[in-house]
Coordinates of C-alpha atoms and ligand atoms in Angstrom, one line a residue:
X18 CA 0.0 0.0 0.0
X19 CA 1.2 3.5 -0.8
X20 CA 2.4 5.4 2.2
X21 CA -0.1 8.3 2.8
X22 CA 2.6 10.6 4.1
X23 CA 4.6 10.1 1.0
X24 CA 1.5 10.7 -1.1
X25 CA 0.9 14.1 0.7
X26 CA 4.5 15.2 0.5
X27 CA 4.5 14.3 -3.3
X28 CA 2.5 17.5 -3.9
X29 CA 5.5 19.6 -2.8
X30 CA 8.6 20.7 -4.7
X31 CA 11.5 18.4 -4.0
X32 CA 13.3 20.8 -1.6
X33 CA 10.4 21.2 0.5
X34 CA 10.0 17.5 0.7
X35 CA 13.5 17.2 1.7
X36 CA 13.2 19.8 4.3
X37 CA 10.4 17.9 5.9
X38 CA 12.4 14.6 6.0
X39 CA 15.4 16.4 7.3
X40 CA 13.4 18.0 10.2
X41 CA 11.6 14.7 10.8
X42 CA 15.1 13.0 11.1
X43 CA 16.4 15.7 13.3
X44 CA 13.4 15.6 15.8
X45 CA 12.2 12.1 15.5
X46 CA 13.6 10.8 18.7
X47 CA 12.6 13.9 20.5
X48 CA 9.1 13.3 19.5
X49 CA 8.7 9.5 19.6
X50 CA 10.8 8.6 22.7
X51 CA 8.4 10.5 25.1
X52 CA 5.3 9.4 23.1
X53 CA 6.4 5.8 23.4
X54 CA 6.9 6.3 27.2
X55 CA 3.4 7.9 27.5
X56 CA 1.3 5.9 25.2
X57 CA 3.4 2.9 23.8
X58 CA 1.7 0.4 26.0
X59 CA -1.8 1.2 24.8
X60 CA -3.5 -0.8 22.0
X61 CA -3.7 1.3 18.8
X62 CA -0.4 3.0 19.4
X63 CA 0.9 2.2 15.9
X64 CA -2.2 3.8 14.4
X65 CA -1.7 6.9 16.6
X66 CA 1.9 7.2 15.3
X67 CA 0.6 6.9 11.7
X68 CA -2.0 9.6 12.3
X69 CA 0.5 11.9 13.9
X70 CA 2.9 11.5 11.0
X71 CA 0.2 12.3 8.6
X72 CA -0.9 15.3 10.6
X73 CA 2.6 16.7 10.6
X74 CA 3.0 16.2 6.8
X75 CA -0.3 17.7 6.1
X76 CA 0.3 20.9 8.0
X77 CA 3.7 21.3 6.5
X78 CA 2.2 21.0 3.0
X79 CA -0.4 23.6 4.0
X80 CA 2.1 26.0 5.5
X81 CA 2.1 29.4 3.8
X82 CA 5.2 30.3 1.9
X83 CA 6.2 33.2 4.0
X84 CA 6.1 31.1 7.1
X85 CA 8.2 28.5 5.5
X86 CA 10.8 31.1 4.8
X87 CA 10.5 32.1 8.6
X88 CA 11.1 28.4 9.4
X89 CA 14.2 28.4 7.4
X90 CA 15.5 31.6 9.0
X91 CA 14.9 30.0 12.5
X92 CA 16.4 26.7 11.5
X93 CA 19.6 28.8 10.8
X94 CA 19.2 30.7 14.0
X95 CA 17.2 28.6 16.4
X96 CA 18.3 30.7 19.4
X97 CA 16.7 33.9 17.9
X98 CA 14.5 34.3 21.0
X99 CA 17.5 34.3 23.3
X100 CA 18.7 37.6 21.7
X101 CA 19.3 40.6 24.0
X102 CA 17.1 42.5 21.5
X103 CA 14.0 40.6 22.6
X104 CA 11.4 42.5 24.6
X105 CA 7.9 41.2 25.2
X106 CA 4.6 43.1 25.9
X107 CA 1.4 41.6 27.2
X108 CA -2.1 42.9 26.7
X109 CA -5.8 42.1 26.3
X110 CA -6.7 43.1 22.7
X111 CA -9.8 45.0 23.7
X112 CA -8.0 46.7 26.6
X113 CA -5.1 47.8 24.5
X114 CA -6.7 48.6 21.2
X115 CA -10.3 47.5 20.7
X116 CA -10.5 44.8 18.0
X117 CA -7.7 42.8 16.5
X118 CA -7.1 45.1 13.6
X119 CA -7.0 48.1 15.8
X120 CA -3.7 46.7 17.4
X121 CA -2.0 47.9 14.1
X122 CA -2.8 51.5 15.0
X123 CA -0.4 51.2 18.0
X124 CA 2.6 49.6 16.4
X125 CA 4.4 52.9 16.6
X126 CA 4.0 52.9 20.3
X127 CA 5.3 49.3 20.6
X128 CA 8.3 50.2 18.5
X129 CA 9.0 53.2 20.5
X130 CA 9.2 51.0 23.5
X131 CA 11.4 48.4 21.7
X132 CA 8.9 45.6 21.7
X133 CA 9.7 42.5 19.6
X134 CA 7.1 40.1 20.9
X135 CA 3.5 40.7 21.8
X136 CA 1.4 38.3 23.8
X137 CA -2.3 38.6 23.0
X138 CA -4.1 37.5 26.1
X139 CA -6.6 34.7 25.4
X140 CA -7.9 35.5 22.0
X141 CA -9.6 32.2 21.0
X142 CA -13.4 31.9 21.2
X143 CA -14.3 31.5 24.9
X144 CA -17.6 30.3 26.3
X145 CA -20.3 32.9 26.8
X146 CA -20.5 34.7 30.1
X147 CA -17.8 34.2 32.8
X148 CA -14.8 32.7 31.0
X149 CA -11.9 33.1 33.4
X150 CA -10.6 35.9 31.3
X151 CA -10.9 33.9 28.2
X152 CA -9.1 30.7 29.6
X153 CA -12.3 28.8 29.2
X154 CA -12.1 28.1 25.5
X155 CA -15.0 26.9 23.6
X156 CA -13.4 26.8 20.1
X157 CA -9.7 26.6 19.5
X158 CA -10.3 27.0 15.8
X159 CA -11.9 30.5 16.0
X160 CA -10.9 33.9 17.2
X161 CA -13.1 35.5 19.9
X162 CA -15.7 37.3 17.8
X163 CA -15.4 40.4 20.0
X164 CA -11.8 40.7 18.5
X165 CA -12.3 39.6 15.0
X166 CA -11.8 36.5 12.8
X167 CA -9.0 34.1 11.9
X168 CA -8.5 36.3 8.8
X169 CA -7.9 39.3 11.0
X170 CA -5.6 37.3 13.0
X171 CA -3.6 36.3 10.0
X172 CA -3.4 39.8 8.6
X173 CA -2.4 41.3 12.0
X174 CA 0.3 38.8 12.8
X175 CA 1.8 39.2 9.2
X176 CA 1.8 43.0 9.6
X177 CA 3.5 42.7 13.0
X178 CA 6.0 40.4 11.7
X179 CA 6.9 42.9 9.0
X180 CA 7.7 45.2 11.8
X181 CA 9.9 42.7 13.6
X182 CA 7.2 41.7 16.2
X183 CA 6.4 38.1 16.9
X184 CA 2.9 37.1 18.2
X185 CA 2.4 34.9 21.1
X186 CA -1.1 33.4 21.9
X187 CA -2.4 31.3 24.7
X188 CA -3.1 27.6 24.2
X189 CA -5.1 26.3 27.1
X190 CA -4.0 22.7 27.2
X191 CA -5.1 21.6 30.7
X192 CA -8.9 22.1 30.2
X193 CA -11.6 23.2 27.8
X194 CA -14.8 25.0 28.5
X195 CA -17.7 22.7 29.3
X196 CA -19.3 24.1 26.1
X197 CA -16.5 22.9 23.9
X198 CA -17.6 20.5 21.1
X199 CA -15.7 17.6 22.8
X200 CA -17.5 18.3 26.1
X201 CA -20.8 18.6 24.4
X202 CA -20.3 15.3 22.6
X203 CA -19.2 13.7 25.9
X204 CA -22.4 15.0 27.5
X205 CA -24.5 13.4 24.8
X206 CA -22.8 10.1 25.4
X207 CA -20.0 9.8 22.9
X208 CA -17.7 7.2 24.4
X209 CA -14.8 8.6 22.4
X210 CA -15.3 12.1 23.9
X211 CA -16.0 10.9 27.4
X212 CA -12.4 9.6 27.3
X213 CA -11.2 13.1 26.5
X214 CA -11.9 14.2 30.0
X215 CA -11.6 12.9 33.5
X216 CA -14.9 11.6 34.7
X217 CA -16.0 9.2 37.5
X218 CA -19.3 7.5 38.1
X219 CA -19.1 7.7 41.9
X220 CA -17.2 10.0 44.3
X221 CA -14.9 7.4 45.8
X222 CA -11.9 8.0 43.4
X223 CA -12.4 11.9 43.4
X224 CA -12.4 11.8 47.2
X225 CA -9.1 9.8 47.1
X226 CA -7.5 12.3 44.8
X227 CA -8.9 15.2 46.7
X228 CA -7.2 14.1 49.9
X229 CA -3.8 15.2 48.5
X230 CA -4.9 17.9 46.0
X231 CA -4.6 21.7 46.5
X232 CA -7.3 24.2 45.6
X233 CA -6.5 26.9 43.1
X234 CA -9.6 29.0 43.6
X235 CA -10.7 28.1 47.2
X236 CA -13.0 31.2 47.3
X237 CA -14.9 31.1 44.0
X238 CA -14.4 27.4 43.0
X239 CA -13.6 25.2 46.0
X240 CA -12.7 21.5 45.4
X241 CA -11.4 19.9 42.3
X242 CA -14.4 17.9 41.0
X243 CA -17.9 18.8 40.0
X244 CA -20.9 16.5 39.8
X245 CA -23.4 16.8 36.9
X246 CA -26.8 15.3 37.2
X247 CA -27.4 14.9 33.5
X248 CA -24.1 13.0 33.1
X249 CA -24.3 11.2 36.3
X250 CA -20.7 11.8 36.7
X251 CA -18.0 13.6 38.7
X252 CA -15.9 15.6 36.4
X253 CA -12.4 16.8 37.2
X254 CA -12.5 20.7 37.3
X255 CA -9.2 21.9 38.8
X256 CA -10.0 25.6 38.1
X257 CA -13.5 26.8 37.7
X258 CA -16.6 24.5 37.3
X259 CA -16.9 25.5 33.6
X260 CA -13.3 24.3 32.9
X261 CA -13.1 20.6 32.4
X262 CA -9.7 19.0 32.7
X263 CA -8.5 17.1 29.7
X264 CA -7.2 13.5 30.0
X265 CA -3.8 13.6 28.5
X266 CA -3.4 9.9 29.1
X267 CA -5.5 9.6 26.0
X268 CA -3.3 9.9 22.9
X269 CA -6.2 11.3 21.0
X270 CA -6.0 14.4 23.1
X271 CA -2.4 14.8 22.0
X272 CA -3.3 14.5 18.4
X273 CA -6.1 17.1 18.7
X274 CA -3.7 19.6 20.2
X275 CA -1.1 18.9 17.4
X276 CA -3.9 19.7 15.0
X277 CA -4.9 22.9 16.9
X278 CA -1.3 24.1 17.3
X279 CA -0.2 23.6 13.7
X280 CA -3.4 25.2 12.4
X281 CA -2.8 28.3 14.4
X282 CA 0.9 28.3 13.6
X283 CA 0.0 28.3 9.9
X284 CA -2.2 31.3 10.6
X285 CA 0.7 33.3 12.0
X286 CA 1.1 32.5 15.7
X287 CA 4.8 32.3 16.5
X288 CA 4.8 31.6 20.3
X289 CA 2.4 29.3 22.2
X290 CA 1.9 30.2 25.8
X291 CA 1.0 26.7 27.1
X292 CA -1.4 27.5 29.9
X293 CA -1.4 25.7 33.3
X294 CA 0.9 22.9 32.1
X295 CA 1.9 21.9 35.6
X296 CA -1.6 20.3 36.0
X297 CA -1.6 18.1 32.8
X298 CA -0.9 14.7 34.3
X299 CA -2.6 13.3 37.4
X300 CA -1.2 10.8 39.8
X301 CA -3.0 9.5 42.8
X302 CA -1.4 10.4 46.1
X303 CA 0.2 13.5 44.8
X304 CA -0.9 17.1 44.3
X305 CA -1.1 16.2 40.6
X306 CA 1.2 18.9 39.5
X307 CA 4.7 18.8 37.9
X308 CA 4.5 15.0 37.2
X309 CA 7.4 13.7 35.1
X310 CA 4.9 12.9 32.3
X311 CA 4.2 16.7 31.8
X312 CA 7.9 17.2 30.6
X313 CA 7.4 14.2 28.2
X314 CA 4.2 15.9 26.8
X315 CA 5.8 19.2 26.5
X316 CA 8.8 17.7 24.8
X317 CA 6.7 15.9 22.3
X318 CA 4.5 19.0 21.5
X319 CA 7.7 21.0 20.9
X320 CA 9.2 18.3 18.7
X321 CA 6.1 18.2 16.7
X322 CA 6.3 21.9 15.9
X323 CA 10.0 21.6 15.1
X324 CA 9.1 19.2 12.4
X325 CA 6.1 20.9 10.9
X326 CA 6.5 24.6 11.8
X327 CA 10.0 25.1 13.2
X328 CA 9.7 28.9 13.5
X329 CA 7.5 28.2 16.5
X330 CA 8.5 28.3 20.2
X331 CA 6.7 27.3 23.3
X332 CA 6.4 29.1 26.6
X333 CA 5.4 27.1 29.6
X334 CA 3.1 28.7 32.2
X335 CA 4.0 26.7 35.3
X336 CA 3.6 28.8 38.5
X337 CA 5.2 26.4 40.8
X338 CA 7.6 26.5 43.8
X339 CA 11.3 27.2 43.0
X340 CA 12.3 23.5 43.3
X341 CA 9.9 22.5 40.5
X342 CA 10.4 25.5 38.2
X343 CA 13.7 24.7 36.5
X344 CA 12.4 21.5 35.0
X345 CA 10.2 23.5 32.6
X346 CA 13.3 24.8 30.9
X347 CA 14.5 21.2 30.6
X348 CA 16.6 19.1 33.0
X349 CA 18.0 15.6 32.7
X350 CA 16.9 13.8 29.6
X351 CA 14.6 16.7 28.7
X352 CA 17.6 19.2 28.6
X353 CA 17.0 21.6 25.8
X354 CA 13.9 19.8 24.6
X355 CA 10.9 21.1 26.6
X356 CA 9.6 24.7 26.8
X357 CA 11.8 27.4 25.1
X358 CA 10.5 29.9 27.7
X359 CA 9.1 29.5 31.2
X360 CA 7.9 32.2 33.5
X361 CA 10.4 33.0 36.2
X362 CA 7.8 33.1 39.0
X363 CA 10.5 33.0 41.7
X364 CA 12.3 36.0 40.4
X365 CA 9.0 37.9 40.5
X366 CA 8.1 36.7 44.0
X367 CA 11.6 37.5 45.3
X368 CA 11.5 41.1 43.8
X369 CA 8.4 41.8 45.8
X370 CA 9.7 40.0 48.9
X371 CA 12.9 42.0 48.9
X372 CA 11.1 45.4 48.4
X373 CA 8.9 44.7 51.3
X374 CA 11.5 43.4 53.7
X375 CA 14.3 45.7 52.4
X376 CA 16.5 42.7 52.6
X377 CA 17.9 40.6 49.7
X378 CA 19.0 37.6 51.8
X379 CA 16.1 35.3 50.8
X380 CA 16.2 36.5 47.2
X381 CA 19.9 35.8 47.0
X382 CA 19.5 32.3 48.6
X383 CA 16.6 31.3 46.4
X384 CA 18.0 32.5 43.1
X385 CA 21.5 31.0 43.9
X386 CA 20.4 27.6 45.2
X387 CA 17.6 26.7 42.7
X388 CA 18.4 28.5 39.5
X389 CA 21.9 27.7 38.0
X390 CA 22.5 29.6 34.7
X391 CA 23.3 27.8 31.5
X392 CA 20.1 26.5 29.8
X393 CA 20.1 24.9 26.4
X394 CA 17.9 26.4 23.8
X395 CA 15.7 27.9 26.6
X396 CA 15.4 30.9 28.8
X397 CA 13.2 32.6 31.3
X398 CA 10.3 34.9 30.6
X399 CA 11.1 37.6 33.3
X400 CA 8.3 39.7 34.7
X401 CA 7.1 41.8 37.5
X402 CA 3.4 41.6 37.0
X403 CA 1.1 39.7 34.8
X404 CA -2.7 39.4 34.5
X405 CA -2.7 36.9 37.5
X406 CA -2.5 37.3 41.2
X407 CA 0.9 37.0 43.1
X408 CA 1.1 33.7 45.1
X409 CA 3.7 34.0 47.9
X410 CA 5.7 31.0 46.8
X411 CA 8.3 30.9 49.5
X412 CA 9.0 27.4 50.9
X413 CA 9.7 26.6 54.5
X414 CA 13.2 25.3 53.6
X415 CA 14.2 28.5 51.8
X416 CA 12.8 30.8 54.5
X417 CA 14.5 28.6 57.1
X418 CA 17.9 28.9 55.4
X419 CA 18.0 32.6 56.0
X420 CA 16.5 32.5 59.5
X421 CA 12.9 33.3 58.6
X422 CA 9.7 31.4 59.3
X423 CA 8.0 30.4 56.0
X424 CA 4.4 30.9 57.2
X425 CA 5.2 34.1 59.0
X426 CA 7.0 35.6 56.0
X427 CA 4.2 34.6 53.6
X428 CA 1.6 36.3 55.9
X429 CA 3.9 39.3 56.1
X430 CA 4.1 39.6 52.4
X431 CA 0.3 39.2 52.0
X432 CA -0.3 41.8 54.7
X433 CA 2.3 44.2 53.3
X434 CA 0.8 44.1 49.8
X435 CA -2.7 44.3 50.9
X436 CA -1.8 47.5 52.6
X437 CA -2.4 46.1 56.2
X438 CA 1.2 46.1 57.4
X439 CA 2.2 49.3 59.4
X440 CA 4.3 51.5 57.1
X441 CA 3.6 49.7 54.0
X442 CA 3.7 51.6 50.7
X443 CA 1.6 49.2 48.7
X444 CA -2.1 49.2 47.8
X445 CA -3.2 45.8 46.7
X446 CA -6.2 43.4 47.3
X447 CA -6.5 40.0 48.9
X448 CA -7.1 37.1 46.6
X449 CA -8.3 33.6 47.4
X450 CA -7.9 33.4 51.2
X451 CA -7.8 29.7 52.2
X452 CA -8.6 29.5 55.9
X453 CA -7.4 26.0 56.1
X454 CA -3.9 26.6 54.9
X455 CA -3.8 30.4 55.8
X456 CA -2.7 31.0 52.2
X457 CA -3.5 34.5 50.8
X458 CA -2.6 35.8 47.4
X459 CA -2.4 39.4 46.2
X460 CA -3.8 41.5 43.3
X461 CA -2.7 45.0 42.2
X462 CA -0.8 46.7 39.4
X463 CA 3.0 47.1 39.5
X464 CA 2.6 50.9 40.3
X465 CA 0.0 50.5 43.0
X466 CA 2.0 47.7 44.6
X467 CA 5.2 49.8 44.2
X468 CA 3.8 52.7 46.3
X469 CA 2.8 55.1 43.5
X470 CA -0.9 55.1 44.3
X471 CA -0.4 55.8 47.9
X472 CA 2.2 58.5 47.4
X473 CA -0.1 60.3 44.9
X474 CA -2.9 60.2 47.4
X475 CA -0.7 61.5 50.1
X476 CA 0.7 64.2 47.8
X477 CA 4.2 63.0 48.7
X478 CA 6.8 64.0 46.2
X479 CA 9.3 61.9 47.9
X480 CA 7.0 59.0 47.9
X481 CA 6.4 59.3 44.2
X482 CA 10.1 59.5 43.6
X483 CA 10.7 56.3 45.6
X484 CA 7.8 54.5 43.9
X485 CA 9.3 55.4 40.4
X486 CA 12.7 54.2 41.5
X487 CA 11.1 50.9 42.5
X488 CA 9.3 50.5 39.2
X489 CA 12.5 51.2 37.3
X490 CA 14.6 49.0 39.5
X491 CA 12.1 46.2 38.7
X492 CA 12.3 46.8 35.1
X493 CA 16.2 46.8 35.2
X494 CA 15.9 43.5 37.0
X495 CA 13.8 41.8 34.4
X496 CA 15.6 43.4 31.5
X497 CA 19.1 42.3 32.9
X498 CA 18.4 39.0 34.7
X499 CA 18.7 36.8 31.7
X500 CA 15.6 35.9 29.6
X501 CA 12.9 37.8 27.7
X502 CA 11.5 40.6 29.8
X503 CA 7.7 40.5 29.6
X504 CA 6.2 43.9 30.3
X505 CA 2.6 44.0 31.3
X506 CA 0.5 46.6 29.5
X507 CA 0.4 49.9 31.3
X508 CA 3.2 49.2 33.7
X509 CA 5.5 51.3 31.4
X510 CA 3.3 54.3 32.3
X511 CA 2.7 53.5 35.9
X512 CA -1.1 52.6 35.6
X513 CA -2.8 52.2 38.9
X514 CA -5.4 49.8 40.1
X515 CA -8.8 49.8 38.4
X516 CA -11.3 49.7 41.2
X517 CA -14.2 49.9 38.7
X518 CA -13.9 46.4 37.6
X519 CA -16.9 45.0 39.6
X520 CA -19.1 47.8 38.3
X521 CA -18.2 46.6 34.8
X522 CA -19.5 43.2 35.7
X523 CA -16.3 41.3 36.5
X524 CA -16.4 39.3 39.6
X525 CA -12.9 38.0 39.8
X526 CA -10.7 40.6 41.6
X527 CA -7.8 40.0 39.3
X528 CA -9.4 42.5 37.0
X529 CA -8.2 45.2 39.4
X530 CA -4.8 45.0 37.7
X531 CA -6.1 44.6 34.2
X532 CA -7.1 48.1 33.4
X533 CA -7.8 49.5 29.9
X534 CA -4.9 51.4 28.3
X535 CA -4.9 55.0 29.2
X536 CA -4.0 56.5 25.8
X537 CA -4.5 60.1 27.2
X538 CA -1.7 59.5 29.7
X539 CA 0.3 57.6 27.1
X540 CA 0.2 60.7 24.9
X541 CA 2.4 62.5 27.6
X542 CA 4.9 59.7 27.7
X543 CA 7.8 61.9 26.7
X544 CA 6.9 64.7 29.1
X545 CA 9.6 64.6 31.7
X546 CA 7.5 66.5 34.2
X547 CA 4.8 63.8 34.3
X548 CA 5.0 60.7 36.4
X549 CA 4.1 58.6 33.3
X550 CA 6.7 60.4 31.3
X551 CA 9.4 59.6 33.9
X552 CA 8.4 56.0 34.0
X553 CA 8.1 55.5 30.3
X554 CA 11.4 57.2 29.4
X555 CA 13.1 55.3 32.2
X556 CA 11.8 52.0 31.0
X557 CA 12.7 52.9 27.4
X558 CA 16.2 53.7 28.5
X559 CA 16.5 50.3 30.3
X560 CA 15.4 48.5 27.3
X561 CA 17.7 50.4 25.0
X562 CA 20.5 49.6 27.3
X563 CA 19.5 45.9 27.3
X564 CA 19.6 45.8 23.5
X565 CA 23.1 47.4 23.4
X566 CA 24.5 44.8 25.8
X567 CA 25.4 41.5 24.0
X568 CA 26.3 40.0 27.3
X569 CA 22.6 39.7 27.8
X570 CA 22.2 37.1 25.1
X571 CA 20.8 33.9 26.5
X572 CA 23.8 31.9 25.5
X573 CA 26.2 34.0 27.7
X574 CA 26.1 32.2 31.0
Ligands
GLC603 C1 -3.4 30.2 34.1 C2 -3.9 31.6 33.7 C3 -5.0 32.1 34.7 C4 -6.1 31.0 34.6 C5 -5.6 29.6 34.7 C6 -6.6 28.6 34.3 O1 -2.8 30.1 35.3 O2 -2.8 32.5 33.8 O3 -5.3 33.4 34.5 O4 -7.1 31.4 35.6 O5 -4.5 29.2 34.0 O6 -6.8 28.6 32.9

């Protein structure tokens, strides 16, 4: 029988066929070794491998010419994203610009700041109503209609690319919205789709898991399972009730995501932010995070892209303790093979911890003992704030090593940034208080947490100066630490907390630090007498300095 892969590739000119074969050869082991470990024991594994090969070939054949040229450029320079010239900028499309095409009206602004990478916060079609800020995806094949269409996406990413800006989008891999077509099919009894999720007929097994699981949203979504009358089943729902955890033990789920990823890659996405990856594999008796299989899945997803769309890189979103974080840049057999970027959550936490305690002992200890330099084909995404809350991830061991009590220090940080601790400069809000563990997290913008809001209220010129100094020091830290600095929209202007979020119908208080862009203030960005002007020009200077410092290339240890 004729090999279907060969038949598909036969439609291509010879050199494009060769390229596919060469890339397959290069990444074959990186792809199939982990897949064999994950799924090799299951009946139907050979058919799965055939289907995967076919999908890779098909997407390569469909890949537009300009993106194939980009692939070639990045084959020649696979470490492009490690460059000291990289600067990331993160925003919600509506809050930054309006609709997708309106983003193009602000490219001058991005260029002025030095941005080479934009992260569109969740932009695929979410469920209606509450959607966890778009992280409850109903359709991975469509753009959120509030923002535009896939054609708009294609046009915008192409225009950005022409200006030297790569586009990053979220790919929510741990769960789908319960309204996703797979979930709907499961609901109507499709055995195939029931196996895409983690469902249980009675509560015994969920209860066993629950005894070691943590809770991500103890306030708004306690527990990790939800019972549905119509299904007669318990469904694994780590985050919110409407977000159903996928079953990555099922190779069909892997195949589906390869399809999704490569489709979006062929439309112009260049970076995938793989959401909540720590949770992808479950193991009884554990907290079901950071399991070794997660790194196998991430390696296989990346290898699939290196074969069919090698311009793509992956960023892992794993907000985990310092001891588990490094593995997301690849350690042991996964060295240089898992995510290209991972959020440096510890650097972020330690920045805030040091600011509050006026002491760098804990920061120095944590960064020295858990984060050796010298990654292969990978680096950190460094950041001060993002759209999420800050979890005070300080372990007992690390605190103890510098003479602190872990619980007491975490409580101090939560109090300090909630504005409760005497003498604090910060104005933030409490998030997800868990009375059982005492855990409390914090919301607030960079500027409000850094003291700008309070100083402006007090009319304190000294306070304003100090807050600006904190903000710029933070930017210097993320620009100089090693990795791609990821600026959160508005932080370059010192935007303050948005207390009006509830009135706009948002229940989740993380919206306090997701304000809409203040273009009136932005218009004064070069005015040295304005607060925003001082911050903007300061940040701009830091980023220019970064770009002029080749030592900051990720390959320099
Ligand atoms: C990630 C996102 C967060 C979301 C969660 C569930 O952590 O950053 O905003 O709530 O995943 O998708």
